[in-house]
mmCIF file of C-alpha atoms in Angstrom:
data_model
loop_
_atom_site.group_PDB
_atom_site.id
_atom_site.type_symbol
_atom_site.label_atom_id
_atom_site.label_comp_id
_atom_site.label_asym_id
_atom_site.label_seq_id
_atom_site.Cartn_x
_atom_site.Cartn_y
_atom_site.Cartn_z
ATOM 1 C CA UNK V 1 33.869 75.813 55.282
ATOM 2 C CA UNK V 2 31.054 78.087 54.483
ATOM 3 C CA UNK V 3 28.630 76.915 51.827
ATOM 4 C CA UNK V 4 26.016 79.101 50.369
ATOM 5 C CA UNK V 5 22.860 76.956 48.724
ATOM 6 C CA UNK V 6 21.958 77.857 44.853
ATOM 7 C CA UNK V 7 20.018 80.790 44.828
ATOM 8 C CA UNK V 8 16.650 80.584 43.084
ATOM 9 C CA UNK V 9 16.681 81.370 39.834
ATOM 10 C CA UNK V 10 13.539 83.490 39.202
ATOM 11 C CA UNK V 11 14.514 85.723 42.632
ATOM 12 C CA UNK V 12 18.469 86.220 40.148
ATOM 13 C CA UNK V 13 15.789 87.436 37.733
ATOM 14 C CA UNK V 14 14.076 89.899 40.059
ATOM 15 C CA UNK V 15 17.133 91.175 41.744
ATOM 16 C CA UNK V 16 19.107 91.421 38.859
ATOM 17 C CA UNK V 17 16.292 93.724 37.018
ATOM 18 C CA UNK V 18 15.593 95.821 39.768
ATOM 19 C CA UNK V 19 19.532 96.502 39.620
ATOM 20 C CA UNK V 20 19.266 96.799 35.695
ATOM 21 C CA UNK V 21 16.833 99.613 35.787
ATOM 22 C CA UNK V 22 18.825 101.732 38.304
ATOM 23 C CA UNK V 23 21.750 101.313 36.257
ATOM 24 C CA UNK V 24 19.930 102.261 32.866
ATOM 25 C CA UNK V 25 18.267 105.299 34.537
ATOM 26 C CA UNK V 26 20.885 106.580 36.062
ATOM 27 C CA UNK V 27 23.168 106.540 33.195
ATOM 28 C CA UNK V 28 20.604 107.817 31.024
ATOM 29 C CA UNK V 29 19.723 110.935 33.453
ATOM 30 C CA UNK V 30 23.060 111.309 33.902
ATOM 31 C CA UNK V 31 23.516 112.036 30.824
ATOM 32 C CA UNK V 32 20.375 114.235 29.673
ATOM 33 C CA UNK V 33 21.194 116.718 32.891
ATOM 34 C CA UNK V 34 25.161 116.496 32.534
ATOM 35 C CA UNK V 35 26.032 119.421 34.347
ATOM 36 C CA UNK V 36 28.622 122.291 32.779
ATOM 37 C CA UNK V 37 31.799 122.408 34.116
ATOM 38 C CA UNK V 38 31.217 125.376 35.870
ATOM 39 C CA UNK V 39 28.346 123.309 37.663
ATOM 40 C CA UNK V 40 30.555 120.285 38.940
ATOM 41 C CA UNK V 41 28.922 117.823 41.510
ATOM 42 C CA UNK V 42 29.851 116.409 44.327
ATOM 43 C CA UNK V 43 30.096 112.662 44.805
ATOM 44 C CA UNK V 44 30.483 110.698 47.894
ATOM 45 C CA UNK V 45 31.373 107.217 48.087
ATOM 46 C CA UNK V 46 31.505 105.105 51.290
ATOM 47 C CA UNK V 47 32.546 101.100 50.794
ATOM 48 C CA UNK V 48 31.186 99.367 54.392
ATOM 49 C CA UNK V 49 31.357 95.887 55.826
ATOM 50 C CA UNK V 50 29.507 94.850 59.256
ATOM 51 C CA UNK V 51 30.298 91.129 60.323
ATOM 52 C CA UNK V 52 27.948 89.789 63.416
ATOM 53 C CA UNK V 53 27.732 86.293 65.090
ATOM 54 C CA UNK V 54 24.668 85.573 66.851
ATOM 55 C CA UNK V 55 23.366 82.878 69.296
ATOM 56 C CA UNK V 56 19.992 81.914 69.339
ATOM 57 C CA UNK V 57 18.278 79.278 71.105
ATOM 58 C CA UNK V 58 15.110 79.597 68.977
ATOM 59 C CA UNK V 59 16.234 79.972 65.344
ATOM 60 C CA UNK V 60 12.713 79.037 64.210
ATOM 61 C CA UNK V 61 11.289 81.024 66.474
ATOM 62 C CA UNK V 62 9.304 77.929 67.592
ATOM 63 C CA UNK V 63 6.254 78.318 70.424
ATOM 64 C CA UNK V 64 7.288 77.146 73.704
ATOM 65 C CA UNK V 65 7.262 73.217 74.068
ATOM 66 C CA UNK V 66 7.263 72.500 69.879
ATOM 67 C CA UNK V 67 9.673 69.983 69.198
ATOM 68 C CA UNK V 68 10.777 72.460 66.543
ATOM 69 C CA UNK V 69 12.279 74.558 68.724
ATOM 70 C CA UNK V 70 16.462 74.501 68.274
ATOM 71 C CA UNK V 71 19.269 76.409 68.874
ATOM 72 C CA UNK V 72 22.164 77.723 66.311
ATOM 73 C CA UNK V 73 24.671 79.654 65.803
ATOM 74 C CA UNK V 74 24.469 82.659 62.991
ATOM 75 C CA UNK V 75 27.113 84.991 61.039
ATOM 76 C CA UNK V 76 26.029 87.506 58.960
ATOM 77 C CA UNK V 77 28.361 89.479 56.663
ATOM 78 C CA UNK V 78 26.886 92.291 54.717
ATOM 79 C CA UNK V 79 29.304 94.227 52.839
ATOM 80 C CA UNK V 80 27.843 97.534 50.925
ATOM 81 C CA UNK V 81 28.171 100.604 49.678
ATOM 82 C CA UNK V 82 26.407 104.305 49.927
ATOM 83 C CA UNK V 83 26.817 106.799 47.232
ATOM 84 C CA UNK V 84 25.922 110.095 46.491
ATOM 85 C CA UNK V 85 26.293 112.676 43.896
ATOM 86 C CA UNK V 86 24.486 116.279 43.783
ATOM 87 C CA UNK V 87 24.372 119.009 40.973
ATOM 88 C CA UNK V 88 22.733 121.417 40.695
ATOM 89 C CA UNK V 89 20.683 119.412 37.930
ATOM 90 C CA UNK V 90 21.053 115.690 39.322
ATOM 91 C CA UNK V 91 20.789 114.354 42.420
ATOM 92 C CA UNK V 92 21.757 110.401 43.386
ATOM 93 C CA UNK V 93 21.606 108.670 46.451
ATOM 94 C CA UNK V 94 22.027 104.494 46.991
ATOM 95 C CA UNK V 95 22.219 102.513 49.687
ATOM 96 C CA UNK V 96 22.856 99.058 48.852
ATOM 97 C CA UNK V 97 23.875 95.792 51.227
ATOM 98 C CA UNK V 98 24.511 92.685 50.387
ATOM 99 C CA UNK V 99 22.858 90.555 52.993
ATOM 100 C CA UNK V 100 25.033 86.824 53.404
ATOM 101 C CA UNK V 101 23.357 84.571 56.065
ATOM 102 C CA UNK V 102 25.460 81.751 57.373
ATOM 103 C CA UNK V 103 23.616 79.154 59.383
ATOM 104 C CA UNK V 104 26.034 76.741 61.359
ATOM 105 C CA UNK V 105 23.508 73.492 61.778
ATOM 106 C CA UNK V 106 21.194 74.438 59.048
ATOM 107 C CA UNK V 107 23.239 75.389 56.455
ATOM 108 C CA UNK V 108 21.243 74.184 53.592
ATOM 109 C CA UNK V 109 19.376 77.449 54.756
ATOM 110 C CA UNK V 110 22.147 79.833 54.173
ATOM 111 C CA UNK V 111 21.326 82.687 52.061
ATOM 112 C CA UNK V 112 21.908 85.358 50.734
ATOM 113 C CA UNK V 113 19.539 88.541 50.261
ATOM 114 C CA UNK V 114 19.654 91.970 48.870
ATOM 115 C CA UNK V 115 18.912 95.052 50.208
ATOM 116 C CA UNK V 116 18.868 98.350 48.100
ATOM 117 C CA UNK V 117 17.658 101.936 48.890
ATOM 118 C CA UNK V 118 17.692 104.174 45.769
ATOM 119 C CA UNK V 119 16.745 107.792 45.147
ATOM 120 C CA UNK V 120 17.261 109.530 41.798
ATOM 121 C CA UNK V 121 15.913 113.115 40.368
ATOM 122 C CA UNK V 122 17.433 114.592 37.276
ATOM 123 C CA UNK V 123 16.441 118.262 35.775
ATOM 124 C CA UNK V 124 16.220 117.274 32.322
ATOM 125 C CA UNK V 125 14.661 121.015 31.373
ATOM 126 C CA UNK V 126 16.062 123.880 33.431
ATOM 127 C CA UNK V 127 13.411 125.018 35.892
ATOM 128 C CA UNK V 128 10.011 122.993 34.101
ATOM 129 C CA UNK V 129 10.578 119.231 32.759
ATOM 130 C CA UNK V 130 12.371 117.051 36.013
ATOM 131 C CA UNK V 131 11.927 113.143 37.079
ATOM 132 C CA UNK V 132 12.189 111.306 39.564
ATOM 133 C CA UNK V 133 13.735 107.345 39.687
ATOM 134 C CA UNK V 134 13.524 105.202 42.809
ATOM 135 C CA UNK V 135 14.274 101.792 43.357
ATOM 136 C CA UNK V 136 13.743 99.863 46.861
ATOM 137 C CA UNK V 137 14.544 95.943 47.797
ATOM 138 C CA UNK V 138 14.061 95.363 51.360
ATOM 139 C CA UNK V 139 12.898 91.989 53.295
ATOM 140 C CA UNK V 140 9.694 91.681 55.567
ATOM 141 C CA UNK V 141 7.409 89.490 57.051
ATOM 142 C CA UNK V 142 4.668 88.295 54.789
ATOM 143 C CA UNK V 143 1.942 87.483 57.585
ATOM 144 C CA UNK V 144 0.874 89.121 60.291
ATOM 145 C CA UNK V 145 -0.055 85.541 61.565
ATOM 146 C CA UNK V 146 3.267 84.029 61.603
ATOM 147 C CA UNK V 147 6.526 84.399 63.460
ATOM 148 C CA UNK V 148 7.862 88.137 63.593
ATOM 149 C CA UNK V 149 11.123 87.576 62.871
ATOM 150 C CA UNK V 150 14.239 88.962 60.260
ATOM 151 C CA UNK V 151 16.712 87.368 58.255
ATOM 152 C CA UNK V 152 18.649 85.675 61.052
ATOM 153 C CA UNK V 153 15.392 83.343 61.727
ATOM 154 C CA UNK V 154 14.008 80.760 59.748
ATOM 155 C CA UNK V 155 10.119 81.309 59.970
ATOM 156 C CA UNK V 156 8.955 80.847 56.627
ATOM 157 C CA UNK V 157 7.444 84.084 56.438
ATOM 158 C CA UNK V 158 10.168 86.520 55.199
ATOM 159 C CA UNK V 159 9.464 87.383 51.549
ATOM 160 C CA UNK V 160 11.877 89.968 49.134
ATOM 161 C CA UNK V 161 9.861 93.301 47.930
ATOM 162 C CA UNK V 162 11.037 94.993 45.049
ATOM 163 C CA UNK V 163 9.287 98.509 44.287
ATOM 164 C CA UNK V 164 10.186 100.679 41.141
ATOM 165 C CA UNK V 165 9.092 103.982 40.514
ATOM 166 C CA UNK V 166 9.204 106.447 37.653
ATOM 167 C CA UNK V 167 7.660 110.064 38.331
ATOM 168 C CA UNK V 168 8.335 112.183 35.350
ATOM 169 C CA UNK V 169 6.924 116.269 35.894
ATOM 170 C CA UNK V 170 6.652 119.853 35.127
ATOM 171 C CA UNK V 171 6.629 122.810 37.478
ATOM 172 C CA UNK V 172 5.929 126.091 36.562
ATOM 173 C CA UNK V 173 6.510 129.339 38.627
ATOM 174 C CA UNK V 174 4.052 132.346 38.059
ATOM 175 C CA UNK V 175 6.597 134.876 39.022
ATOM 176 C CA UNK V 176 5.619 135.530 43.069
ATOM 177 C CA UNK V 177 2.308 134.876 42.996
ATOM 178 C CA UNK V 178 2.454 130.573 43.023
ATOM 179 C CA UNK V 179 4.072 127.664 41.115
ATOM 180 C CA UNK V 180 1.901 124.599 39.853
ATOM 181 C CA UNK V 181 2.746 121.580 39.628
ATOM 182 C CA UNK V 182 1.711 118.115 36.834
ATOM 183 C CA UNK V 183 2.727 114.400 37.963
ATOM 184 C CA UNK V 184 2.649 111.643 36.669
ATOM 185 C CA UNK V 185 3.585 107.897 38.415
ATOM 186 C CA UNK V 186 4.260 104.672 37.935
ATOM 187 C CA UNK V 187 4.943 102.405 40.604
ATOM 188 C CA UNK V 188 5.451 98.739 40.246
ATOM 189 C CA UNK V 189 5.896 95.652 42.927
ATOM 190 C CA UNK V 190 6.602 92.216 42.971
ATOM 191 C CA UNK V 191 7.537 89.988 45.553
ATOM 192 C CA UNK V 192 8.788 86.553 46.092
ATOM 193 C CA UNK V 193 5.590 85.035 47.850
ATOM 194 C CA UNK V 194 2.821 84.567 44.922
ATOM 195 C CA UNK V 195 0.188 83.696 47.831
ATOM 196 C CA UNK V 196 0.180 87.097 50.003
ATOM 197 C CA UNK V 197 2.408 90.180 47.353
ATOM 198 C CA UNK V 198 0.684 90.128 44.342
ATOM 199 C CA UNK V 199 2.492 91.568 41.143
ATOM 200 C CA UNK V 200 1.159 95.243 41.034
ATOM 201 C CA UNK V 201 1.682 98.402 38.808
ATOM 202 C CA UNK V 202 0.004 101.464 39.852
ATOM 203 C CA UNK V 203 -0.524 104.594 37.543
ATOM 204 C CA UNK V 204 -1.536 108.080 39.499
ATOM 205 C CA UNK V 205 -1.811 111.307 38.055
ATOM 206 C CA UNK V 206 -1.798 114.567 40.191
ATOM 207 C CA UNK V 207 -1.650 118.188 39.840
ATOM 208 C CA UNK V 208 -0.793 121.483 42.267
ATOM 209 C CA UNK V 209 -0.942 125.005 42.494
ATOM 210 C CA UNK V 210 0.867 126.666 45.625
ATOM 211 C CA UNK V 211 0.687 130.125 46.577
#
């Protein structure tokens, strides 16, 4: 029997928002650059499932001669999908895995983690107003100080990353001679580990004139 321990509550939150927005912006620039039907799009869609069973004799990645040292055996299952649509006007591209970690002697340590790579621009005014959406959830190691290891190990020092973006901007051509360019960014993070990924939103504003 495989048994998968309650999933925290406030990381449901997280995951479930970071899903939220990519839903709500995609339908929404969907919508705002819906092609003509002269201008159909193309759209890919790829269902995936990898299955691997590992053996490790140091599954805590333990120094040599801890008592904590011990050996297990690991499946992973991590079914996902990649999509993609293109327009002329909208452009869509999501990688997403869902990351199920089955630990044979510690099971109370079985998890299961999200992994999400999500690029969106929509054309909302022909050939001036466009944005750009992107949505990332990946897992690293929070310290440089601790063990290096992925979701397979149980160091302690994996954390979830969540990173939103929202980059709305106008380009202008001046017939041959260049084309300028106004941005404007916001970029927010949060992470599981309160002690080392602080909660951050970043505003930058830039500008561009190319010859």
């Amino acid at each position: 029997m495989i048994y998968m321990s309650p999933t925290n509550h406030t990381k449901n939150s997280c995951n479930f928002r970071a899903l939220l927005f990519l839903a709500i912006y995609s339908t929404a620039t969907a919508l705002l650059a819906l092609p003509s039907i002269s201008d159909a799009g193309e759209f890919v869609f790829v269902p995936n499932m990898t299955t691997d069973l590992i053996f490790t004799d140091n599954v805590r990645l333990a120094p040599k001669g801890d008592p904590a040292k011990e050996a297990d055996f690991v499946t992973r299952l991590v079914p996902g999908i990649y999509t993609k649509y293109t327009s002329r006007r909208f452009q869509s591209e999501i990688d997403y895995r869902l990351i199920n970690v089955v630990f044979q002697s510690a099971s109370e340590q079985n998890r299961t983690l999200h992994n999400l790579d999500a690029k969106n621009r929509a054309e909302l005014l022909e050939d001036f107003l466009f944005v750009d959406a992107n949505v990332r959830m990946q897992q690293i190691n929070r310290s440089l100080l601790g063990p290096q290891g992925d979701d397979v190990n149980l160091t302690g020092n994996l954390s979830n990353i969540r990173q939103y973006s929202v980059s709305p901007y106008v380009r202008r051509r001046f017939g041959d001679l260049a084309t300028g360019e106004a941005r404007y960014a916001r970029i927010m993070t949060d992470s599981d580990s309160s002690t080392t990924f602080f909660n951050s939103q970043t505003n930058s504003y830039t500008g561009s004139i190319l010859s």
